[in-house]
PDB file of C-alpha atoms and ligand atoms in Angstrom:
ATOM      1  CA  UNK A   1     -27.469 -17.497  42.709  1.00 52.00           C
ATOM      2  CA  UNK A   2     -25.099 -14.696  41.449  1.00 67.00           C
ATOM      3  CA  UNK A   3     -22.211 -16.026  39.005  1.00 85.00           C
ATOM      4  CA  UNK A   4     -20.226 -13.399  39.944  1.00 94.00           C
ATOM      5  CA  UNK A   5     -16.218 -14.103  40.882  1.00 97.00           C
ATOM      6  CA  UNK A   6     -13.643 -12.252  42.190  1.00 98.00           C
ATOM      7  CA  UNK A   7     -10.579 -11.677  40.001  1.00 98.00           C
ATOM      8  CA  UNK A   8      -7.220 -10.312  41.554  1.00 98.00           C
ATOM      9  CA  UNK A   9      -4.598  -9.420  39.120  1.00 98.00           C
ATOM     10  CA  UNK A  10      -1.211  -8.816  41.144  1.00 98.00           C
ATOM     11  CA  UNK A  11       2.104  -7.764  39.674  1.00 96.00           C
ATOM     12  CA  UNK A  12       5.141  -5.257  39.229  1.00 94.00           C
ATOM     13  CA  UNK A  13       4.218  -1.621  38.706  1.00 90.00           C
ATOM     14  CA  UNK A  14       3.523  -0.305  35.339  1.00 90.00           C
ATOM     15  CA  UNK A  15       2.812  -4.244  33.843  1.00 94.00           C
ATOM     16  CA  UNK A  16      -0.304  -3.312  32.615  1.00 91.00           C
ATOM     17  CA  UNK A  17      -2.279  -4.574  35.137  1.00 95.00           C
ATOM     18  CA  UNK A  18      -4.597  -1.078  35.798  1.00 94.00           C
ATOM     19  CA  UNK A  19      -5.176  -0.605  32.379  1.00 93.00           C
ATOM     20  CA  UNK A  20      -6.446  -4.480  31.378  1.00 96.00           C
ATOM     21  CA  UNK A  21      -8.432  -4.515  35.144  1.00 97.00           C
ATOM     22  CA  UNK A  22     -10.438  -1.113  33.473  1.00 95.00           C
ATOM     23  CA  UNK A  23     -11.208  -2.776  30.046  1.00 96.00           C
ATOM     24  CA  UNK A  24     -12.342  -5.970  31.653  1.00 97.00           C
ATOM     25  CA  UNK A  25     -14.099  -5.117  34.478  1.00 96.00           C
ATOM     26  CA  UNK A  26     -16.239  -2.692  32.000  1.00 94.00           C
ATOM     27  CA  UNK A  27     -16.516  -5.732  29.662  1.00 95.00           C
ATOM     28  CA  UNK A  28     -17.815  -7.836  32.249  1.00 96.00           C
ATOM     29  CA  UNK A  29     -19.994  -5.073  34.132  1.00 95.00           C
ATOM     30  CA  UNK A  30     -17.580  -5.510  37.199  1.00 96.00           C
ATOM     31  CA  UNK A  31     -16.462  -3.294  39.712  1.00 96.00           C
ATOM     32  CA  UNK A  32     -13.103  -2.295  39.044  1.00 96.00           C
ATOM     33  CA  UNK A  33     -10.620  -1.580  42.530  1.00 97.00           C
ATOM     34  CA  UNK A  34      -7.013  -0.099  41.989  1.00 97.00           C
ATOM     35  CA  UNK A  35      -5.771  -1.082  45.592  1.00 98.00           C
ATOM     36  CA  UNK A  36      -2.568   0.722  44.922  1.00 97.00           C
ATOM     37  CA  UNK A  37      -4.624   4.469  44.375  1.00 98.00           C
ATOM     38  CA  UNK A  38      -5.461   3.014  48.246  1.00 98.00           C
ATOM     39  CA  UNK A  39      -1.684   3.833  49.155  1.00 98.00           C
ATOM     40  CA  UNK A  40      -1.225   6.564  46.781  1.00 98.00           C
ATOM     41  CA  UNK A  41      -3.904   7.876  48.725  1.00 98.00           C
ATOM     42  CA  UNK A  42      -2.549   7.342  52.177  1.00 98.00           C
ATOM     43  CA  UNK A  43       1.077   9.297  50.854  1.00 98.00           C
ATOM     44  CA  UNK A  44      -0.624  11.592  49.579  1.00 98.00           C
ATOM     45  CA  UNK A  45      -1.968  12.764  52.840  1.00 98.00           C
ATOM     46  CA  UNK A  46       1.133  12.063  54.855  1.00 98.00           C
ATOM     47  CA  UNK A  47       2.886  14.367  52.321  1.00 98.00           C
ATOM     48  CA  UNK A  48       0.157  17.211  53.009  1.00 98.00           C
ATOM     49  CA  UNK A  49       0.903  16.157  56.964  1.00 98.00           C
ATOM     50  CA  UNK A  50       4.524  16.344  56.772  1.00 98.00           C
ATOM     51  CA  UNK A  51       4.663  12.816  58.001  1.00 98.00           C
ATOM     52  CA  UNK A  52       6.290  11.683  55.547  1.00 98.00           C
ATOM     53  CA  UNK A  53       9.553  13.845  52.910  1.00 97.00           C
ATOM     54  CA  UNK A  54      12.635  12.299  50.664  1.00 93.00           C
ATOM     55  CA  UNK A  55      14.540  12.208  54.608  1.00 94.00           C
ATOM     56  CA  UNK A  56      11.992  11.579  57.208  1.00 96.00           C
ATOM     57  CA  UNK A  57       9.010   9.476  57.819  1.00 98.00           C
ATOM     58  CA  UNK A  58       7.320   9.659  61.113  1.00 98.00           C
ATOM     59  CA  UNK A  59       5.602   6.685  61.285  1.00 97.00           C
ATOM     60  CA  UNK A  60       4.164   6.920  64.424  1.00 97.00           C
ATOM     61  CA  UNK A  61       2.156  10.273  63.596  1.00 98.00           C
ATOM     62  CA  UNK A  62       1.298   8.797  60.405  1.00 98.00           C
ATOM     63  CA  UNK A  63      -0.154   5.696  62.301  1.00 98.00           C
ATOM     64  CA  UNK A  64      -1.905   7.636  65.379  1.00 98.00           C
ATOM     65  CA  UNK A  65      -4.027   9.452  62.352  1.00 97.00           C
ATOM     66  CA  UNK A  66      -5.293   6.954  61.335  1.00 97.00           C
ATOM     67  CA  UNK A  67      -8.790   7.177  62.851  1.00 97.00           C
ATOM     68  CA  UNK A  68      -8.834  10.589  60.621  1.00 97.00           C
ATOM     69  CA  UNK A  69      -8.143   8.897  57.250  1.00 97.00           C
ATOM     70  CA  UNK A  70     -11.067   7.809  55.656  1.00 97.00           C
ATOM     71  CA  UNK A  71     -10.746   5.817  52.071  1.00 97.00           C
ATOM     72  CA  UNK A  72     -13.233   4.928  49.756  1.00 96.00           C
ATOM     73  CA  UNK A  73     -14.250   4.777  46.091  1.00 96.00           C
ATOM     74  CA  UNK A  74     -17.164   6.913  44.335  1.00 96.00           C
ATOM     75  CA  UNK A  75     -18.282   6.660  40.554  1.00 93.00           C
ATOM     76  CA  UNK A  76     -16.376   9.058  38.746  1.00 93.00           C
ATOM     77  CA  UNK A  77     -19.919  10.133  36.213  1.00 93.00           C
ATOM     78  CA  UNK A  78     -17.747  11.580  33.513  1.00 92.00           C
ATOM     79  CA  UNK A  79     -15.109   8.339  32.555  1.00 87.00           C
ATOM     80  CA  UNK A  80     -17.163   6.325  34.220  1.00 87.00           C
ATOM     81  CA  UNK A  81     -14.556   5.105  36.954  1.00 89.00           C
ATOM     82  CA  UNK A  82     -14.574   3.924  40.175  1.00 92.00           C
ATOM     83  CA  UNK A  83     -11.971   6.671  41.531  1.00 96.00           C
ATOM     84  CA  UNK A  84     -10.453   6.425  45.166  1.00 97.00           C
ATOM     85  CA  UNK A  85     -11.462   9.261  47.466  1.00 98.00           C
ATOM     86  CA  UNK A  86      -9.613  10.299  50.235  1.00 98.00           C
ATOM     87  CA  UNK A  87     -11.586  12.090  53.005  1.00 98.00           C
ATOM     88  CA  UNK A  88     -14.528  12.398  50.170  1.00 97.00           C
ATOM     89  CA  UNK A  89     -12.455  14.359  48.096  1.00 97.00           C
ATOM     90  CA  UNK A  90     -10.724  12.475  44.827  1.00 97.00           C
ATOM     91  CA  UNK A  91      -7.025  13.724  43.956  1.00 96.00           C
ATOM     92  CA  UNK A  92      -6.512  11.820  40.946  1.00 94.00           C
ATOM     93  CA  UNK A  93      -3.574  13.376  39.422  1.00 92.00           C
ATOM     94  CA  UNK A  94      -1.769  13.991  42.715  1.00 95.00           C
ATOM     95  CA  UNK A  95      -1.707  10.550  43.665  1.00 97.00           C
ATOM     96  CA  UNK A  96      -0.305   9.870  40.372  1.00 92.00           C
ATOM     97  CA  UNK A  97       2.814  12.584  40.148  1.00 91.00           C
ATOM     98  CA  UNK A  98       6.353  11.407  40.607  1.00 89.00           C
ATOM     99  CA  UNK A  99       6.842  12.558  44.517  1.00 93.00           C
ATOM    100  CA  UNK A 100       4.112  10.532  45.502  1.00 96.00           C
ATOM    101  CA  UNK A 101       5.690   7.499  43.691  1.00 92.00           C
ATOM    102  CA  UNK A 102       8.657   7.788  44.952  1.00 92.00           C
ATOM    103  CA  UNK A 103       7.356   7.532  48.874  1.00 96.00           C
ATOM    104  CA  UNK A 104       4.239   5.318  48.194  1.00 96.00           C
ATOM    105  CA  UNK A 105       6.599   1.958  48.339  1.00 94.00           C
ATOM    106  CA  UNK A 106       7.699   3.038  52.011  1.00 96.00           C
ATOM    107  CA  UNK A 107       4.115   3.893  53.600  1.00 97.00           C
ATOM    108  CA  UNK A 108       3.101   0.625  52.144  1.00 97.00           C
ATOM    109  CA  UNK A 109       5.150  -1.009  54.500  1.00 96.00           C
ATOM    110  CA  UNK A 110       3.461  -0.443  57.308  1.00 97.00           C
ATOM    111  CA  UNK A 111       1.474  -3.050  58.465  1.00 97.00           C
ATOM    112  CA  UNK A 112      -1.315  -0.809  60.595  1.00 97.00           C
ATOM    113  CA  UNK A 113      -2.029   1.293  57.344  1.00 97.00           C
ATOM    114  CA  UNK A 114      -1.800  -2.464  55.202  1.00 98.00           C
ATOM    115  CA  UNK A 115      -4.645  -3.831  58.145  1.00 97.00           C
ATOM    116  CA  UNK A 116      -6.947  -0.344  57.311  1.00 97.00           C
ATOM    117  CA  UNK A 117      -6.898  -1.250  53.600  1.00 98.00           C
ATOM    118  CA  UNK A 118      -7.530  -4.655  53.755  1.00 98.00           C
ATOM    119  CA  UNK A 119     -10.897  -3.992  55.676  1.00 97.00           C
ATOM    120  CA  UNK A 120     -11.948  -1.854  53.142  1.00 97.00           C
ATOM    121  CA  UNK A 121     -11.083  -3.882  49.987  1.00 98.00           C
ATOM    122  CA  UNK A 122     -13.171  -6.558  51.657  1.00 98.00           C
ATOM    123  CA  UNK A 123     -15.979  -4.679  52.066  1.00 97.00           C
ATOM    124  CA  UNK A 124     -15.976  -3.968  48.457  1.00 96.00           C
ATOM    125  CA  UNK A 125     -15.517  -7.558  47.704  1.00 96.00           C
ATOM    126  CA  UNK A 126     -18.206  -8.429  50.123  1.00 95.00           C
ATOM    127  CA  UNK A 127     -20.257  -8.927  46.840  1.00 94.00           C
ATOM    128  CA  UNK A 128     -18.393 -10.305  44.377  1.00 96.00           C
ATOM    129  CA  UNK A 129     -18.464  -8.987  40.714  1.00 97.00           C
ATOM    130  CA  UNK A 130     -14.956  -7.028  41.454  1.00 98.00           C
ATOM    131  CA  UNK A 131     -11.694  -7.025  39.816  1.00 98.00           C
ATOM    132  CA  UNK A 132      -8.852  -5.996  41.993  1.00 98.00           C
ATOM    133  CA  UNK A 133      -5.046  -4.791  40.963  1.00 98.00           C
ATOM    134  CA  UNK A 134      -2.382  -4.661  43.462  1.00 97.00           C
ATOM    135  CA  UNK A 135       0.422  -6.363  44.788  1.00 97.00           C
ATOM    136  CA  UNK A 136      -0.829  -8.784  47.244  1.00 97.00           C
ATOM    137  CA  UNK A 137      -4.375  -9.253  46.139  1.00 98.00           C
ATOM    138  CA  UNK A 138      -4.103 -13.040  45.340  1.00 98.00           C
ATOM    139  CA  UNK A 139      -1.596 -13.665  48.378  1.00 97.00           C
ATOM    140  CA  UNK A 140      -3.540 -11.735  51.343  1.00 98.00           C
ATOM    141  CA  UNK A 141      -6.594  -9.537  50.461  1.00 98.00           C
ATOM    142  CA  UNK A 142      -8.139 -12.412  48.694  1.00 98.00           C
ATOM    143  CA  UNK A 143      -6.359 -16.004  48.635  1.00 98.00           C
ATOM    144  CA  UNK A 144      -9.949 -17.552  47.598  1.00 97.00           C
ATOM    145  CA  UNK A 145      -9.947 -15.696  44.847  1.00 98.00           C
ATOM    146  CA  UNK A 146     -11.460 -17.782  41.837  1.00 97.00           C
ATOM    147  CA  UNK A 147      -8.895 -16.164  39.277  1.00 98.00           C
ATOM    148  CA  UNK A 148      -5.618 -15.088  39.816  1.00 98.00           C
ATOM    149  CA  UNK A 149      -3.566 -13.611  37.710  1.00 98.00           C
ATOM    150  CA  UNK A 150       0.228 -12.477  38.372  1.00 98.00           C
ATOM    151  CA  UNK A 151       1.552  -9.840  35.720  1.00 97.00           C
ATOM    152  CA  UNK A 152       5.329  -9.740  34.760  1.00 96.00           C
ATOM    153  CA  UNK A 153       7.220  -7.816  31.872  1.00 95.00           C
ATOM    154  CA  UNK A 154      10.986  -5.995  31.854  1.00 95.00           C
ATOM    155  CA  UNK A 155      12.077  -3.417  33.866  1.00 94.00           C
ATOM    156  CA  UNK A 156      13.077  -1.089  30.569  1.00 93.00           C
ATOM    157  CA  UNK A 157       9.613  -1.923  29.005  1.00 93.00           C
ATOM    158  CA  UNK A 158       7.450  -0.906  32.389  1.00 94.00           C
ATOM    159  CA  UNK A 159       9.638   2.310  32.906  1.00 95.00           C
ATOM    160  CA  UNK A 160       9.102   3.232  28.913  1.00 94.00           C
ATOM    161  CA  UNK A 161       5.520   2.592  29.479  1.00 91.00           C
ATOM    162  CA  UNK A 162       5.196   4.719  32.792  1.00 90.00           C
ATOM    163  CA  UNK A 163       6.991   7.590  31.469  1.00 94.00           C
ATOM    164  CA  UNK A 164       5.299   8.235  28.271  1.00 93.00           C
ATOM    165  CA  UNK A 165       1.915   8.484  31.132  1.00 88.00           C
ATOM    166  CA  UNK A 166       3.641  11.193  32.956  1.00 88.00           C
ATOM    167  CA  UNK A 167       5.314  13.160  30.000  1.00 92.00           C
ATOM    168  CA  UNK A 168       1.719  13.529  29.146  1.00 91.00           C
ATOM    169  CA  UNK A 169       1.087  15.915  32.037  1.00 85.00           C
ATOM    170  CA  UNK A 170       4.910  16.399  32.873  1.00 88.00           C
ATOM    171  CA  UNK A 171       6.940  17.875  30.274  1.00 93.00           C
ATOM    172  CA  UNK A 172      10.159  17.742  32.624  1.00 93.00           C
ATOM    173  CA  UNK A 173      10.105  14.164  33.522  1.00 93.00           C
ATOM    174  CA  UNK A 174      12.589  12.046  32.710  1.00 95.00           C
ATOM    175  CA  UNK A 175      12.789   8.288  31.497  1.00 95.00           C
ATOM    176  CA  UNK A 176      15.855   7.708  34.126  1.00 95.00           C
ATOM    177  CA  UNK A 177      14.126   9.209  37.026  1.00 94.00           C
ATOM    178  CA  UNK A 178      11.387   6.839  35.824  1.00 94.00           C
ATOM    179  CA  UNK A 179      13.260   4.145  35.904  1.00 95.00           C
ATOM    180  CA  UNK A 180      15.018   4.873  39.121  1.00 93.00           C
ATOM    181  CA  UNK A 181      11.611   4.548  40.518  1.00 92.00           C
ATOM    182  CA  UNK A 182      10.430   1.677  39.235  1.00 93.00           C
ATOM    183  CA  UNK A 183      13.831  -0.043  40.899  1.00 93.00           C
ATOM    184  CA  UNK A 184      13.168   1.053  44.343  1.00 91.00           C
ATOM    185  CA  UNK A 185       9.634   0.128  44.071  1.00 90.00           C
ATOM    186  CA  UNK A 186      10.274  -3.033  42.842  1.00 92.00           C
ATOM    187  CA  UNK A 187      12.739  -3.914  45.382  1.00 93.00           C
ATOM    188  CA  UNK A 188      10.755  -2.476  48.156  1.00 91.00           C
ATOM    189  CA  UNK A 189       7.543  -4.110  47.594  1.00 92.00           C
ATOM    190  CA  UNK A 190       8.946  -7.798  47.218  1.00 93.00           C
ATOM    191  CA  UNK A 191      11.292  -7.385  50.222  1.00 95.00           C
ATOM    192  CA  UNK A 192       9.285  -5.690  52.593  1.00 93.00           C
ATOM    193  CA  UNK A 193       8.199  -7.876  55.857  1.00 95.00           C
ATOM    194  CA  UNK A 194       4.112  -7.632  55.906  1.00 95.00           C
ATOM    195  CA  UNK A 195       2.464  -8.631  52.115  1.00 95.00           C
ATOM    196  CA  UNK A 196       5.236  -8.841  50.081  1.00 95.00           C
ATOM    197  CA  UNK A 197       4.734  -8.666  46.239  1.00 95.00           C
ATOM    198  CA  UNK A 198       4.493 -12.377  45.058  1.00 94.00           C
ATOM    199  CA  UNK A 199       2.957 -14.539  43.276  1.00 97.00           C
ATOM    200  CA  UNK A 200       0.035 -16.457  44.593  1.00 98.00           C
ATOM    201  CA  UNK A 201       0.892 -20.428  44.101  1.00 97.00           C
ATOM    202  CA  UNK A 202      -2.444 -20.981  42.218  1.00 98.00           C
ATOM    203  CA  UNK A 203      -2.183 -17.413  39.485  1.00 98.00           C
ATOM    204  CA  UNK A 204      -1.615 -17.841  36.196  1.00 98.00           C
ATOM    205  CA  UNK A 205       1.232 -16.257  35.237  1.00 98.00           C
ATOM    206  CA  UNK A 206       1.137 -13.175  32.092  1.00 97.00           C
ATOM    207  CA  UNK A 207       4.071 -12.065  30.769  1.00 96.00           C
ATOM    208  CA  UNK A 208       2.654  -8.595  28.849  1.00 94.00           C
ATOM    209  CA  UNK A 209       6.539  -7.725  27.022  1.00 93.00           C
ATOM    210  CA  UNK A 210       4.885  -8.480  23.471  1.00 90.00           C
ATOM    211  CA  UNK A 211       1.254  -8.161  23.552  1.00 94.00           C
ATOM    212  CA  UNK A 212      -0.850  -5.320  22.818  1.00 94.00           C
ATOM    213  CA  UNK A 213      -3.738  -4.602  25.442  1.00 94.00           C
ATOM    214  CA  UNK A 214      -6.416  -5.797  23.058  1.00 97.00           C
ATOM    215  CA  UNK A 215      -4.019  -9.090  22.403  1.00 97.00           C
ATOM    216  CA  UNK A 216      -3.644  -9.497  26.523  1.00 97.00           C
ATOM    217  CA  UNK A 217      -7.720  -8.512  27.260  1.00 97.00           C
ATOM    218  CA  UNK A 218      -8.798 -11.530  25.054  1.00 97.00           C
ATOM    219  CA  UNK A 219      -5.828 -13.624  27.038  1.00 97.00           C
ATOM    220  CA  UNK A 220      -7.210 -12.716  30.272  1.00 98.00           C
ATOM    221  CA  UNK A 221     -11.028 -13.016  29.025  1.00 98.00           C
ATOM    222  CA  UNK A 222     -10.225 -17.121  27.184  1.00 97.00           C
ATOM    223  CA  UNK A 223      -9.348 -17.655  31.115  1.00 97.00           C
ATOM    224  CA  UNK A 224     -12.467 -15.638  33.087  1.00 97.00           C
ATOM    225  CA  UNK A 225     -15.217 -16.602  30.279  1.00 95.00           C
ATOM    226  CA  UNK A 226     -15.330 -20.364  31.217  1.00 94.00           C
ATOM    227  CA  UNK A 227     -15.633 -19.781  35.060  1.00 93.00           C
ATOM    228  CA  UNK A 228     -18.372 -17.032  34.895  1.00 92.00           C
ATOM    229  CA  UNK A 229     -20.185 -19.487  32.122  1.00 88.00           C
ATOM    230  CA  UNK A 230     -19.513 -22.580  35.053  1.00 82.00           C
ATOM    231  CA  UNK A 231     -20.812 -20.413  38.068  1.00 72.00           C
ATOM    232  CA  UNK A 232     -23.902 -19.988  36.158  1.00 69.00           C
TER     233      UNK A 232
HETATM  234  O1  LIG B   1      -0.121  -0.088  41.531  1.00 89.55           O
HETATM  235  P1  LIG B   1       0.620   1.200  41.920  1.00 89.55           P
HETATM  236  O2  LIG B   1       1.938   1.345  41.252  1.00 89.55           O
HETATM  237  O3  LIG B   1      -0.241   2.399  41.773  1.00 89.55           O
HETATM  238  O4  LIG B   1       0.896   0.996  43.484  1.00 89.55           O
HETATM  239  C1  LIG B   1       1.563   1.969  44.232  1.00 89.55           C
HETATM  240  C2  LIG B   1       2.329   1.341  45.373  1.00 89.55           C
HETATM  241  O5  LIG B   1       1.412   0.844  46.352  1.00 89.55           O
HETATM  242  C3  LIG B   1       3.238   0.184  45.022  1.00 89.55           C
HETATM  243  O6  LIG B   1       4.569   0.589  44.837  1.00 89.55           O
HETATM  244  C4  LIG B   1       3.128  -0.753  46.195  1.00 89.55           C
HETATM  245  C5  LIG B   1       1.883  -0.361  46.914  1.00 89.55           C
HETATM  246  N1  LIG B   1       0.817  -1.356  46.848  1.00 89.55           N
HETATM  247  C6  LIG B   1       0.814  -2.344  47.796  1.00 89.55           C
HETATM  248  O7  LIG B   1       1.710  -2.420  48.622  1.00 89.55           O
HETATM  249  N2  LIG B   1      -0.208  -3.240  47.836  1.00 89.55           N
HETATM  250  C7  LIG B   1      -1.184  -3.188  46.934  1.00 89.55           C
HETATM  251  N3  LIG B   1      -2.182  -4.081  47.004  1.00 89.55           N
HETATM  252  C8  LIG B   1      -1.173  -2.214  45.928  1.00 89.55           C
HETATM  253  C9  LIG B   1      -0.139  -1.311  45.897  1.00 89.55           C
END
């Protein structure tokens, strides 16, 4: 019998929750899903489309394409990640930039697009062995999860933390228009009708404000050790 569990790790953007899902699911020899490169995916192409700009979003375009959409994750050979593809093409750093943050919050509000993912990130559970970030991992996409964990830290600290990524590859960013962001997002995600962001009853609850990522990866792994040694 495999020992192999599913861990979702939910939370706020820019908690940490990408970065500690990477170390541990490499640690662990586990797949490693970021659900929200799913919808940064999905905005991406809606941009390209025109479905979607800062004053319009045509929903109903967006949603009538989806038959054309196709999302998936391939082995990226030279990091060794498990990067999304959209139409069999990966667009890493696009998905990433500031534009595509700023609209990914709204396209994830619609429920059709939210149904789409879900199928796929149970297919790639359909194993086990898989460590998924997100915002409704532990709620929706997988409520039997055998760990949960929900990720919190402050609004300043997230926003300091997400723009230092992006002044790496965007020297005109700013930390306000960072933080601006992070604000709608926030408030988007947990108010929105269909999977808000919450936390599951049952997750354990990480608050990252004062930990380094080596401090919170042996956190995470005192919690997953004993259930991988008890499915055994
Ligand atoms: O984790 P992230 O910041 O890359 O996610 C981008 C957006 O995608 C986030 O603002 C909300 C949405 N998202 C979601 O609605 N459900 C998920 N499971 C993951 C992300």
């Amino acid at each position: 019998m495999s020992n192999k569990i599913i861990i979702a790790i939910d939370g706020t953007s820019s908690t940490g929750k990408s970065s500690l899902a990477k170390r541990i699911s490499k640690k662990l020899n586990y797949l490693y899903i970021d659900s929200g490169a799913m919808y940064r995916a999905l905005t991406y192409y809606a941009i390209q489309k025109n479905f979607i700009s800062k004053n319009h979003f045509d929903k109903t375009k967006l949603i009538n394409d989806i038959p054309n959409i196709y999302i998936d994750f391939k082995n990226n050979p030279i990091n060794n990640n498990f990067e999304v593809h959209l139409n069999g093409i990966s667009y890493e750093k696009n998905i990433r930039s500031l534009d595509v943050s700023n609209l990914v919050s709204e396209i994830a509000t619609v429920n059709e697009l939210r149904q789409q993912m879900v199928r796929v990130q149970h297919t790639l559970g359909l194993n086990k062995g898989v460590i998924m970030d997100g915002r409704d991992i532990g709620t929706v996409v997988f409520p039997k999860a055998e760990l949960k964990f929900f990720l919190e830290a402050t609004m300043e600290l997230r926003a300091k933390r997400r723009f230092d990524e992006l002044f790496l590859n965007d020297k005109n960013i700013t930390y306000s228009e960072v933080l601006k962001n992070i604000k709608l997002r926030d408030n988007q995600d947990a108010n929105r009708k269909h999977s808000p962001l919450k936390k599951a009853e049952d997750a354990l609850l990480i608050n990252t404000d004062n930990l380094t990522l080596d401090e919170l990866e042996l956190k995470l792994l005192s919690y997953i050790n004993p259930i991988i040694t008890k499915n055994l």
